[in-house]
Amino acid sequence: MNGQKEVVNKVINYIENNLEKEIILDNISKNIGYSKFYLNRIFTEYTGITMYKYLQNRRLTVAAEKLVKTDKPIMQIAYEAGYDTQQSFSFAFKQMYLYPPKIYRNIGIFMPKQNRISMCCSYILCHKSITEMKEIAA
């Protein structure tokens, strides 16, 4: 079980170190040395989110920070976040942040939606502990 946690940490580190590069799940699996199906299964088991969704959420969070803290054009931020068009970026951004990028920038307050996952406690253990605490409290 500890070995799986180390593998999940490697996936997180790979994603974090390559956020602004093209990341394909196949590349992650080749880099880590496991199949993408196995990696996605244990990643989801330990974090409560798929690798793809984590990557997308992290990129959009970094983009939100850039929108507020820099004067970079929205299109450049969209490309850096891995989107080919401003429309697809705006759609994904609005789904996560409820505002289109331009309005979010004008509001000027950065609120991270997906911070880097820390593996100090796995999702399984945290979820199990919460369930056990609810049973004890009842």
CSV table of N, CA, C and O in Angstrom, one decimal:
chain,number,residue,atom,x,y,z
A,1,MET,N,0.8,-1.2,0.0
A,1,MET,CA,0.0,0.0,0.0
A,1,MET,C,0.9,1.3,0.0
A,1,MET,O,0.5,2.2,-0.7
A,2,ASN,N,2.0,1.2,0.8
A,2,ASN,CA,2.9,2.4,0.8
A,2,ASN,C,3.5,2.6,-0.6
A,2,ASN,O,3.8,3.7,-1.0
A,3,GLY,N,3.8,1.5,-1.3
A,3,GLY,CA,4.3,1.6,-2.7
A,3,GLY,C,3.4,2.3,-3.6
A,3,GLY,O,3.8,3.1,-4.5
A,4,GLN,N,2.1,2.1,-3.5
A,4,GLN,CA,1.1,2.8,-4.3
A,4,GLN,C,1.1,4.3,-4.0
A,4,GLN,O,1.0,5.1,-4.9
A,5,LYS,N,1.2,4.6,-2.7
A,5,LYS,CA,1.2,6.0,-2.3
A,5,LYS,C,2.4,6.7,-3.0
A,5,LYS,O,2.3,7.9,-3.4
A,6,GLU,N,3.6,6.0,-3.0
A,6,GLU,CA,4.8,6.6,-3.6
A,6,GLU,C,4.5,6.8,-5.1
A,6,GLU,O,5.0,7.8,-5.7
A,7,VAL,N,3.8,5.9,-5.8
A,7,VAL,CA,3.5,6.0,-7.2
A,7,VAL,C,2.6,7.2,-7.4
A,7,VAL,O,2.8,8.0,-8.4
A,8,VAL,N,1.6,7.4,-6.6
A,8,VAL,CA,0.7,8.5,-6.7
A,8,VAL,C,1.5,9.8,-6.5
A,8,VAL,O,1.3,10.8,-7.3
A,9,ASN,N,2.4,9.8,-5.6
A,9,ASN,CA,3.3,11.0,-5.4
A,9,ASN,C,4.1,11.3,-6.6
A,9,ASN,O,4.3,12.4,-7.0
A,10,LYS,N,4.6,10.2,-7.3
A,10,LYS,CA,5.4,10.4,-8.5
A,10,LYS,C,4.5,11.0,-9.6
A,10,LYS,O,4.9,11.9,-10.4
A,11,VAL,N,3.2,10.6,-9.7
A,11,VAL,CA,2.3,11.1,-10.7
A,11,VAL,C,2.0,12.6,-10.4
A,11,VAL,O,2.1,13.4,-11.3
A,12,ILE,N,1.8,12.9,-9.1
A,12,ILE,CA,1.5,14.3,-8.8
A,12,ILE,C,2.8,15.2,-9.1
A,12,ILE,O,2.6,16.2,-9.7
A,13,ASN,N,3.9,14.7,-8.8
A,13,ASN,CA,5.2,15.5,-9.1
A,13,ASN,C,5.3,15.6,-10.6
A,13,ASN,O,5.7,16.7,-11.0
A,14,TYR,N,5.1,14.6,-11.4
A,14,TYR,CA,5.2,14.7,-12.8
A,14,TYR,C,4.2,15.7,-13.4
A,14,TYR,O,4.6,16.6,-14.2
A,15,ILE,N,3.0,15.7,-12.9
A,15,ILE,CA,2.0,16.7,-13.4
A,15,ILE,C,2.4,18.1,-13.0
A,15,ILE,O,2.4,19.0,-13.8
A,16,GLU,N,2.8,18.3,-11.7
A,16,GLU,CA,3.1,19.6,-11.2
A,16,GLU,C,4.4,20.2,-12.0
A,16,GLU,O,4.4,21.4,-12.2
A,17,ASN,N,5.3,19.3,-12.3
A,17,ASN,CA,6.5,19.8,-13.0
A,17,ASN,C,6.3,20.0,-14.5
A,17,ASN,O,7.2,20.6,-15.1
A,18,ASN,N,5.2,19.6,-15.0
A,18,ASN,CA,5.0,19.7,-16.4
A,18,ASN,C,3.6,20.4,-16.7
A,18,ASN,O,3.1,20.2,-17.8
A,19,LEU,N,3.1,21.2,-15.8
A,19,LEU,CA,1.8,21.8,-16.0
A,19,LEU,C,1.7,22.6,-17.3
A,19,LEU,O,0.6,22.5,-18.0
A,20,GLU,N,2.7,23.3,-17.7
A,20,GLU,CA,2.6,24.1,-18.9
A,20,GLU,C,3.1,23.4,-20.2
A,20,GLU,O,3.2,24.0,-21.2
A,21,LYS,N,3.4,22.1,-20.0
A,21,LYS,CA,3.8,21.3,-21.2
A,21,LYS,C,2.6,20.4,-21.6
A,21,LYS,O,1.7,20.3,-20.9
A,22,GLU,N,2.7,19.9,-22.8
A,22,GLU,CA,1.7,18.9,-23.2
A,22,GLU,C,1.9,17.7,-22.4
A,22,GLU,O,2.9,17.0,-22.4
A,23,ILE,N,0.8,17.3,-21.7
A,23,ILE,CA,0.8,16.1,-20.9
A,23,ILE,C,-0.2,15.1,-21.4
A,23,ILE,O,-1.4,15.5,-21.5
A,24,ILE,N,0.2,14.0,-21.8
A,24,ILE,CA,-0.8,12.9,-22.2
A,24,ILE,C,-0.6,11.8,-21.2
A,24,ILE,O,0.5,11.5,-20.7
A,25,LEU,N,-1.8,11.2,-20.8
A,25,LEU,CA,-1.7,10.2,-19.8
A,25,LEU,C,-0.8,9.0,-20.2
A,25,LEU,O,-0.2,8.4,-19.3
A,26,ASP,N,-0.7,8.8,-21.5
A,26,ASP,CA,0.3,7.7,-21.9
A,26,ASP,C,1.7,8.1,-21.5
A,26,ASP,O,2.5,7.2,-21.1
A,27,ASN,N,2.1,9.4,-21.6
A,27,ASN,CA,3.4,9.8,-21.3
A,27,ASN,C,3.6,9.7,-19.8
A,27,ASN,O,4.7,9.3,-19.3
A,28,ILE,N,2.6,10.0,-19.0
A,28,ILE,CA,2.8,9.8,-17.5
A,28,ILE,C,3.0,8.3,-17.2
A,28,ILE,O,4.0,8.0,-16.5
A,29,SER,N,2.3,7.5,-17.8
A,29,SER,CA,2.4,6.0,-17.5
A,29,SER,C,3.8,5.5,-18.0
A,29,SER,O,4.4,4.7,-17.3
A,30,LYS,N,4.3,6.0,-19.1
A,30,LYS,CA,5.6,5.6,-19.6
A,30,LYS,C,6.7,6.1,-18.6
A,30,LYS,O,7.6,5.4,-18.3
A,31,ASN,N,6.5,7.4,-18.2
A,31,ASN,CA,7.5,8.0,-17.3
A,31,ASN,C,7.5,7.3,-15.9
A,31,ASN,O,8.6,7.1,-15.4
A,32,ILE,N,6.4,6.9,-15.4
A,32,ILE,CA,6.3,6.2,-14.1
A,32,ILE,C,6.5,4.7,-14.2
A,32,ILE,O,7.0,4.1,-13.2
A,33,GLY,N,6.2,4.1,-15.3
A,33,GLY,CA,6.4,2.7,-15.5
A,33,GLY,C,5.2,1.8,-15.2
A,33,GLY,O,5.5,0.6,-14.9
A,34,TYR,N,4.0,2.3,-15.2
A,34,TYR,CA,2.8,1.5,-15.0
A,34,TYR,C,1.8,1.8,-16.1
A,34,TYR,O,1.9,2.9,-16.7
A,35,SER,N,0.8,1.0,-16.3
A,35,SER,CA,-0.2,1.3,-17.3
A,35,SER,C,-1.0,2.4,-16.8
A,35,SER,O,-1.2,2.7,-15.6
A,36,LYS,N,-1.6,3.2,-17.8
A,36,LYS,CA,-2.4,4.4,-17.5
A,36,LYS,C,-3.6,4.0,-16.7
A,36,LYS,O,-4.1,4.7,-15.9
A,37,PHE,N,-4.1,2.8,-17.0
A,37,PHE,CA,-5.4,2.3,-16.3
A,37,PHE,C,-5.1,2.0,-14.8
A,37,PHE,O,-5.8,2.4,-14.0
A,38,TYR,N,-3.9,1.4,-14.6
A,38,TYR,CA,-3.6,1.1,-13.2
A,38,TYR,C,-3.3,2.4,-12.5
A,38,TYR,O,-3.7,2.7,-11.3
A,39,LEU,N,-2.5,3.3,-13.1
A,39,LEU,CA,-2.2,4.6,-12.5
A,39,LEU,C,-3.4,5.4,-12.2
A,39,LEU,O,-3.6,6.0,-11.1
A,40,ASN,N,-4.4,5.5,-13.1
A,40,ASN,CA,-5.6,6.2,-12.9
A,40,ASN,C,-6.4,5.6,-11.8
A,40,ASN,O,-7.0,6.4,-11.0
A,41,ARG,N,-6.4,4.3,-11.7
A,41,ARG,CA,-7.2,3.6,-10.6
A,41,ARG,C,-6.6,4.0,-9.3
A,41,ARG,O,-7.4,4.4,-8.4
A,42,ILE,N,-5.3,3.8,-9.1
A,42,ILE,CA,-4.8,4.1,-7.8
A,42,ILE,C,-4.7,5.6,-7.5
A,42,ILE,O,-4.9,6.0,-6.3
A,43,PHE,N,-4.6,6.4,-8.5
A,43,PHE,CA,-4.6,7.8,-8.3
A,43,PHE,C,-5.9,8.3,-7.8
A,43,PHE,O,-6.1,9.0,-6.8
A,44,THR,N,-7.0,7.8,-8.4
A,44,THR,CA,-8.4,8.1,-8.0
A,44,THR,C,-8.6,7.5,-6.6
A,44,THR,O,-9.3,8.2,-5.8
A,45,GLU,N,-8.1,6.3,-6.3
A,45,GLU,CA,-8.3,5.7,-5.0
A,45,GLU,C,-7.7,6.5,-3.9
A,45,GLU,O,-8.3,6.7,-2.8
A,46,TYR,N,-6.6,7.1,-4.1
A,46,TYR,CA,-5.8,7.8,-3.1
A,46,TYR,C,-6.2,9.3,-3.0
A,46,TYR,O,-6.0,9.9,-2.0
A,47,THR,N,-6.7,9.9,-4.1
A,47,THR,CA,-7.0,11.3,-4.1
A,47,THR,C,-8.4,11.7,-4.3
A,47,THR,O,-8.8,12.8,-4.0
A,48,GLY,N,-9.3,10.8,-4.8
A,48,GLY,CA,-10.7,11.1,-5.0
A,48,GLY,C,-11.0,11.8,-6.3
A,48,GLY,O,-12.1,12.2,-6.5
A,49,ILE,N,-10.0,11.9,-7.2
A,49,ILE,CA,-10.1,12.6,-8.4
A,49,ILE,C,-9.3,11.8,-9.5
A,49,ILE,O,-8.2,11.3,-9.1
A,50,THR,N,-9.7,11.8,-10.7
A,50,THR,CA,-8.9,11.2,-11.8
A,50,THR,C,-7.7,12.0,-12.1
A,50,THR,O,-7.6,13.2,-11.8
A,51,MET,N,-6.7,11.4,-12.7
A,51,MET,CA,-5.5,12.1,-13.1
A,51,MET,C,-5.8,13.3,-14.1
A,51,MET,O,-5.3,14.4,-14.0
A,52,TYR,N,-6.7,13.0,-15.1
A,52,TYR,CA,-7.0,14.0,-16.1
A,52,TYR,C,-7.7,15.2,-15.4
A,52,TYR,O,-7.4,16.3,-15.7
A,53,LYS,N,-8.7,14.9,-14.5
A,53,LYS,CA,-9.4,16.0,-13.9
A,53,LYS,C,-8.5,16.8,-13.0
A,53,LYS,O,-8.6,18.0,-12.9
A,54,TYR,N,-7.6,16.1,-12.3
A,54,TYR,CA,-6.6,16.8,-11.5
A,54,TYR,C,-5.7,17.8,-12.3
A,54,TYR,O,-5.6,18.9,-12.0
A,55,LEU,N,-5.2,17.2,-13.4
A,55,LEU,CA,-4.4,18.0,-14.4
A,55,LEU,C,-5.2,19.3,-14.9
A,55,LEU,O,-4.7,20.4,-14.8
A,56,GLN,N,-6.4,19.0,-15.3
A,56,GLN,CA,-7.3,20.1,-15.8
A,56,GLN,C,-7.6,21.1,-14.7
A,56,GLN,O,-7.4,22.4,-14.9
A,57,ASN,N,-7.9,20.7,-13.5
A,57,ASN,CA,-8.2,21.6,-12.4
A,57,ASN,C,-7.0,22.4,-12.0
A,57,ASN,O,-7.1,23.6,-11.7
A,58,ARG,N,-5.8,21.8,-12.0
A,58,ARG,CA,-4.6,22.5,-11.6
A,58,ARG,C,-4.2,23.5,-12.7
A,58,ARG,O,-3.9,24.7,-12.3
A,59,ARG,N,-4.4,23.2,-13.9
A,59,ARG,CA,-4.1,24.1,-15.0
A,59,ARG,C,-5.0,25.3,-14.9
A,59,ARG,O,-4.6,26.5,-15.1
A,60,LEU,N,-6.3,25.1,-14.7
A,60,LEU,CA,-7.3,26.2,-14.6
A,60,LEU,C,-7.0,27.1,-13.4
A,60,LEU,O,-7.2,28.3,-13.4
A,61,THR,N,-6.6,26.5,-12.3
A,61,THR,CA,-6.2,27.2,-11.1
A,61,THR,C,-5.0,28.1,-11.3
A,61,THR,O,-5.0,29.3,-11.0
A,62,VAL,N,-4.0,27.6,-12.0
A,62,VAL,CA,-2.8,28.4,-12.3
A,62,VAL,C,-3.2,29.5,-13.3
A,62,VAL,O,-2.8,30.7,-13.2
A,63,ALA,N,-4.1,29.2,-14.2
A,63,ALA,CA,-4.6,30.2,-15.2
A,63,ALA,C,-5.4,31.3,-14.4
A,63,ALA,O,-5.2,32.5,-14.7
A,64,ALA,N,-6.2,31.0,-13.5
A,64,ALA,CA,-6.9,32.0,-12.7
A,64,ALA,C,-5.9,32.9,-12.0
A,64,ALA,O,-6.1,34.1,-11.9
A,65,GLU,N,-4.9,32.3,-11.4
A,65,GLU,CA,-3.9,33.1,-10.7
A,65,GLU,C,-3.2,34.1,-11.7
A,65,GLU,O,-3.0,35.3,-11.4
A,66,LYS,N,-2.9,33.6,-12.9
A,66,LYS,CA,-2.2,34.5,-13.9
A,66,LYS,C,-3.2,35.6,-14.4
A,66,LYS,O,-2.7,36.7,-14.6
A,67,LEU,N,-4.5,35.2,-14.5
A,67,LEU,CA,-5.4,36.3,-14.9
A,67,LEU,C,-5.4,37.4,-13.9
A,67,LEU,O,-5.5,38.6,-14.3
A,68,VAL,N,-5.4,37.1,-12.6
A,68,VAL,CA,-5.4,38.2,-11.6
A,68,VAL,C,-4.1,38.9,-11.4
A,68,VAL,O,-4.0,40.1,-11.2
A,69,LYS,N,-3.0,38.1,-11.4
A,69,LYS,CA,-1.7,38.6,-11.0
A,69,LYS,C,-0.8,39.1,-12.2
A,69,LYS,O,0.3,39.6,-11.9
A,70,THR,N,-1.2,38.8,-13.4
A,70,THR,CA,-0.4,39.3,-14.6
A,70,THR,C,-1.3,40.0,-15.6
A,70,THR,O,-2.5,40.0,-15.5
A,71,ASP,N,-0.6,40.6,-16.5
A,71,ASP,CA,-1.3,41.3,-17.6
A,71,ASP,C,-1.2,40.5,-18.9
A,71,ASP,O,-1.5,41.0,-20.0
A,72,LYS,N,-0.8,39.2,-18.8
A,72,LYS,CA,-0.8,38.4,-20.0
A,72,LYS,C,-2.1,38.4,-20.7
A,72,LYS,O,-3.1,38.3,-20.1
A,73,PRO,N,-2.1,38.3,-22.0
A,73,PRO,CA,-3.3,38.2,-22.8
A,73,PRO,C,-4.0,36.9,-22.4
A,73,PRO,O,-3.4,35.9,-22.2
A,74,ILE,N,-5.3,36.9,-22.4
A,74,ILE,CA,-6.1,35.7,-22.1
A,74,ILE,C,-5.8,34.5,-23.0
A,74,ILE,O,-5.6,33.4,-22.6
A,75,MET,N,-5.5,34.8,-24.3
A,75,MET,CA,-5.2,33.8,-25.2
A,75,MET,C,-3.9,33.1,-24.9
A,75,MET,O,-3.8,31.9,-25.0
A,76,GLN,N,-2.9,33.9,-24.4
A,76,GLN,CA,-1.6,33.3,-24.0
A,76,GLN,C,-1.8,32.4,-22.8
A,76,GLN,O,-1.2,31.3,-22.7
A,77,ILE,N,-2.6,32.9,-21.9
A,77,ILE,CA,-2.9,32.1,-20.6
A,77,ILE,C,-3.6,30.8,-21.0
A,77,ILE,O,-3.3,29.7,-20.5
A,78,ALA,N,-4.5,30.9,-22.0
A,78,ALA,CA,-5.2,29.7,-22.5
A,78,ALA,C,-4.3,28.7,-23.1
A,78,ALA,O,-4.4,27.5,-22.8
A,79,TYR,N,-3.3,29.1,-23.9
A,79,TYR,CA,-2.3,28.2,-24.5
A,79,TYR,C,-1.5,27.6,-23.4
A,79,TYR,O,-1.2,26.4,-23.4
A,80,GLU,N,-1.0,28.4,-22.4
A,80,GLU,CA,-0.2,27.9,-21.3
A,80,GLU,C,-1.0,26.8,-20.5
A,80,GLU,O,-0.3,26.0,-19.9
A,81,ALA,N,-2.3,27.0,-20.5
A,81,ALA,CA,-3.1,26.0,-19.7
A,81,ALA,C,-3.4,24.8,-20.5
A,81,ALA,O,-4.1,23.9,-20.1
A,82,GLY,N,-3.0,24.7,-21.8
A,82,GLY,CA,-3.2,23.5,-22.6
A,82,GLY,C,-4.4,23.6,-23.5
A,82,GLY,O,-4.8,22.6,-24.0
A,83,TYR,N,-5.0,24.8,-23.7
A,83,TYR,CA,-6.1,24.9,-24.6
A,83,TYR,C,-5.7,25.4,-25.9
A,83,TYR,O,-4.9,26.4,-26.0
A,84,ASP,N,-6.3,24.9,-27.0
A,84,ASP,CA,-6.0,25.4,-28.3
A,84,ASP,C,-6.8,26.6,-28.7
A,84,ASP,O,-6.4,27.3,-29.6
A,85,THR,N,-7.9,26.8,-28.1
A,85,THR,CA,-8.8,28.0,-28.5
A,85,THR,C,-9.2,28.7,-27.2
A,85,THR,O,-9.3,28.1,-26.2
A,86,GLN,N,-9.4,30.0,-27.4
A,86,GLN,CA,-9.9,30.8,-26.3
A,86,GLN,C,-11.3,30.3,-25.9
A,86,GLN,O,-11.7,30.4,-24.7
A,87,GLN,N,-12.1,29.9,-26.9
A,87,GLN,CA,-13.5,29.4,-26.6
A,87,GLN,C,-13.5,28.2,-25.7
A,87,GLN,O,-14.2,28.2,-24.7
A,88,SER,N,-12.6,27.2,-26.0
A,88,SER,CA,-12.6,26.0,-25.1
A,88,SER,C,-12.1,26.4,-23.7
A,88,SER,O,-12.6,25.8,-22.7
A,89,PHE,N,-11.1,27.2,-23.7
A,89,PHE,CA,-10.6,27.7,-22.4
A,89,PHE,C,-11.6,28.4,-21.6
A,89,PHE,O,-11.9,28.1,-20.4
A,90,SER,N,-12.3,29.3,-22.2
A,90,SER,CA,-13.4,30.1,-21.6
A,90,SER,C,-14.5,29.2,-21.0
A,90,SER,O,-15.0,29.4,-19.9
A,91,PHE,N,-14.9,28.2,-21.8
A,91,PHE,CA,-15.9,27.3,-21.4
A,91,PHE,C,-15.5,26.5,-20.2
A,91,PHE,O,-16.2,26.4,-19.2
A,92,ALA,N,-14.3,25.9,-20.2
A,92,ALA,CA,-13.8,25.2,-19.1
A,92,ALA,C,-13.6,26.1,-17.9
A,92,ALA,O,-13.9,25.7,-16.7
A,93,PHE,N,-13.1,27.2,-18.1
A,93,PHE,CA,-12.8,28.2,-17.0
A,93,PHE,C,-14.1,28.6,-16.3
A,93,PHE,O,-14.2,28.6,-15.1
A,94,LYS,N,-15.1,28.9,-17.1
A,94,LYS,CA,-16.4,29.3,-16.6
A,94,LYS,C,-17.1,28.1,-15.8
A,94,LYS,O,-17.7,28.4,-14.8
A,95,GLN,N,-16.9,26.9,-16.2
A,95,GLN,CA,-17.4,25.8,-15.5
A,95,GLN,C,-16.8,25.7,-14.1
A,95,GLN,O,-17.5,25.3,-13.2
A,96,MET,N,-15.6,26.0,-14.0
A,96,MET,CA,-14.9,25.8,-12.7
A,96,MET,C,-15.0,27.1,-11.8
A,96,MET,O,-15.2,27.0,-10.7
A,97,TYR,N,-14.9,28.3,-12.4
A,97,TYR,CA,-14.9,29.5,-11.7
A,97,TYR,C,-16.2,30.3,-11.8
A,97,TYR,O,-16.3,31.4,-11.1
A,98,LEU,N,-17.1,29.8,-12.5
A,98,LEU,CA,-18.5,30.5,-12.7
A,98,LEU,C,-18.5,31.8,-13.4
A,98,LEU,O,-19.5,32.3,-13.7
A,99,TYR,N,-17.3,32.3,-13.8
A,99,TYR,CA,-17.2,33.6,-14.5
A,99,TYR,C,-16.3,33.3,-15.7
A,99,TYR,O,-15.3,32.5,-15.6
A,100,PRO,N,-16.5,34.0,-16.8
A,100,PRO,CA,-15.6,33.9,-18.0
A,100,PRO,C,-14.3,34.6,-17.5
A,100,PRO,O,-14.2,35.4,-16.6
A,101,PRO,N,-13.2,34.2,-18.2
A,101,PRO,CA,-11.8,34.7,-17.8
A,101,PRO,C,-11.8,36.2,-17.7
A,101,PRO,O,-11.2,36.8,-16.7
A,102,LYS,N,-12.3,37.0,-18.6
A,102,LYS,CA,-12.2,38.4,-18.6
A,102,LYS,C,-12.9,39.0,-17.4
A,102,LYS,O,-12.4,39.9,-16.7
A,103,ILE,N,-14.1,38.5,-17.1
A,103,ILE,CA,-14.8,39.1,-15.9
A,103,ILE,C,-14.0,38.7,-14.6
A,103,ILE,O,-13.9,39.5,-13.7
A,104,TYR,N,-13.5,37.4,-14.6
A,104,TYR,CA,-12.7,37.0,-13.4
A,104,TYR,C,-11.5,37.9,-13.2
A,104,TYR,O,-11.2,38.3,-12.1
A,105,ARG,N,-10.9,38.2,-14.3
A,105,ARG,CA,-9.7,39.2,-14.2
A,105,ARG,C,-10.2,40.5,-13.7
A,105,ARG,O,-9.5,41.1,-12.9
A,106,ASN,N,-11.3,41.0,-14.2
A,106,ASN,CA,-11.8,42.3,-13.7
A,106,ASN,C,-12.2,42.3,-12.2
A,106,ASN,O,-12.0,43.3,-11.6
A,107,ILE,N,-12.7,41.2,-11.7
A,107,ILE,CA,-13.0,41.1,-10.3
A,107,ILE,C,-11.7,41.2,-9.5
A,107,ILE,O,-11.7,41.9,-8.5
A,108,GLY,N,-10.6,40.6,-10.0
A,108,GLY,CA,-9.3,40.8,-9.4
A,108,GLY,C,-9.0,40.1,-8.1
A,108,GLY,O,-8.1,40.4,-7.4
A,109,ILE,N,-9.8,39.0,-7.8
A,109,ILE,CA,-9.5,38.2,-6.6
A,109,ILE,C,-9.3,36.8,-6.9
A,109,ILE,O,-10.1,36.1,-7.5
A,110,PHE,N,-8.1,36.3,-6.6
A,110,PHE,CA,-7.7,34.9,-7.0
A,110,PHE,C,-8.2,34.0,-5.9
A,110,PHE,O,-7.8,34.2,-4.7
A,111,MET,N,-8.9,33.0,-6.2
A,111,MET,CA,-9.4,31.9,-5.3
A,111,MET,C,-9.0,30.6,-5.9
A,111,MET,O,-9.6,30.2,-6.9
A,112,PRO,N,-8.0,29.9,-5.4
A,112,PRO,CA,-7.6,28.6,-5.9
A,112,PRO,C,-8.7,27.6,-5.7
A,112,PRO,O,-9.3,27.5,-4.7
A,113,LYS,N,-9.0,26.9,-6.8
A,113,LYS,CA,-10.0,25.8,-6.7
A,113,LYS,C,-9.4,24.4,-6.6
A,113,LYS,O,-10.0,23.5,-6.1
A,114,GLN,N,-8.1,24.2,-7.1
A,114,GLN,CA,-7.5,22.9,-6.9
A,114,GLN,C,-6.0,23.2,-6.6
A,114,GLN,O,-5.2,23.5,-7.4
A,115,ASN,N,-5.7,23.1,-5.3
A,115,ASN,CA,-4.3,23.2,-4.9
A,115,ASN,C,-3.6,21.9,-5.2
A,115,ASN,O,-4.2,20.9,-5.4
A,116,ARG,N,-2.3,21.9,-5.1
A,116,ARG,CA,-1.5,20.7,-5.2
A,116,ARG,C,-1.9,19.7,-4.2
A,116,ARG,O,-2.1,20.1,-3.0
A,117,ILE,N,-2.1,18.5,-4.6
A,117,ILE,CA,-2.5,17.4,-3.6
A,117,ILE,C,-1.3,17.0,-2.8
A,117,ILE,O,-0.2,16.8,-3.4
A,118,SER,N,-1.5,16.9,-1.5
A,118,SER,CA,-0.4,16.4,-0.6
A,118,SER,C,-0.8,15.1,-0.2
A,118,SER,O,-2.0,14.8,0.2
A,119,MET,N,0.1,14.1,-0.2
A,119,MET,CA,-0.2,12.8,0.2
A,119,MET,C,0.1,12.5,1.6
A,119,MET,O,0.5,11.4,2.0
A,120,CYS,N,-0.1,13.5,2.5
A,120,CYS,CA,0.1,13.2,4.0
A,120,CYS,C,-1.0,12.2,4.5
A,120,CYS,O,-0.8,11.5,5.4
A,121,CYS,N,-2.1,12.2,3.8
A,121,CYS,CA,-3.2,11.3,4.2
A,121,CYS,C,-3.9,10.9,2.9
A,121,CYS,O,-4.3,11.8,2.2
A,122,SER,N,-4.1,9.6,2.7
A,122,SER,CA,-4.8,9.3,1.5
A,122,SER,C,-6.3,9.5,1.6
A,122,SER,O,-6.9,9.5,2.7
A,123,TYR,N,-6.9,9.6,0.5
A,123,TYR,CA,-8.4,9.8,0.4
A,123,TYR,C,-9.1,8.6,1.0
A,123,TYR,O,-10.0,8.8,1.8
A,124,ILE,N,-8.6,7.4,0.8
A,124,ILE,CA,-9.2,6.2,1.4
A,124,ILE,C,-9.2,6.3,2.9
A,124,ILE,O,-10.2,6.2,3.6
A,125,LEU,N,-8.0,6.6,3.5
A,125,LEU,CA,-7.9,6.7,4.9
A,125,LEU,C,-8.7,7.8,5.5
A,125,LEU,O,-9.4,7.7,6.5
A,126,CYS,N,-8.6,9.0,4.9
A,126,CYS,CA,-9.4,10.1,5.4
A,126,CYS,C,-10.9,9.9,5.3
A,126,CYS,O,-11.6,10.1,6.2
A,127,HIS,N,-11.3,9.3,4.2
A,127,HIS,CA,-12.7,9.0,4.0
A,127,HIS,C,-13.2,8.0,5.0
A,127,HIS,O,-14.3,8.1,5.6
A,128,LYS,N,-12.4,6.9,5.2
A,128,LYS,CA,-12.7,5.9,6.1
A,128,LYS,C,-12.8,6.5,7.6
A,128,LYS,O,-13.7,6.2,8.3
A,129,SER,N,-11.8,7.3,7.9
A,129,SER,CA,-11.8,7.9,9.3
A,129,SER,C,-13.1,8.8,9.5
A,129,SER,O,-13.7,8.7,10.6
A,130,ILE,N,-13.5,9.5,8.5
A,130,ILE,CA,-14.7,10.4,8.6
A,130,ILE,C,-15.9,9.5,8.8
A,130,ILE,O,-16.7,9.8,9.6
A,131,THR,N,-16.0,8.4,8.0
A,131,THR,CA,-17.1,7.5,8.2
A,131,THR,C,-17.2,6.9,9.5
A,131,THR,O,-18.2,6.8,10.2
A,132,GLU,N,-16.0,6.5,10.0
A,132,GLU,CA,-15.9,5.9,11.4
A,132,GLU,C,-16.3,6.9,12.4
A,132,GLU,O,-17.0,6.5,13.4
A,133,MET,N,-15.9,8.1,12.3
A,133,MET,CA,-16.2,9.1,13.3
A,133,MET,C,-17.7,9.4,13.3
A,133,MET,O,-18.3,9.6,14.3
A,134,LYS,N,-18.3,9.4,12.1
A,134,LYS,CA,-19.8,9.6,12.1
A,134,LYS,C,-20.5,8.4,12.8
A,134,LYS,O,-21.5,8.7,13.5
A,135,GLU,N,-20.0,7.2,12.6
A,135,GLU,CA,-20.6,6.1,13.3
A,135,GLU,C,-20.5,6.1,14.8
A,135,GLU,O,-21.4,5.8,15.5
A,136,ILE,N,-19.3,6.6,15.2
A,136,ILE,CA,-19.1,6.7,16.7
A,136,ILE,C,-20.0,7.8,17.3
A,136,ILE,O,-20.5,7.6,18.3
A,137,ALA,N,-20.1,8.9,16.5
A,137,ALA,CA,-20.9,10.0,17.0
A,137,ALA,C,-22.4,9.7,17.0
A,137,ALA,O,-23.1,10.3,17.8
A,138,ALA,N,-22.8,8.7,16.2
A,138,ALA,CA,-24.3,8.4,16.1
A,138,ALA,C,-24.7,7.6,17.3
A,138,ALA,O,-24.3,7.2,18.2
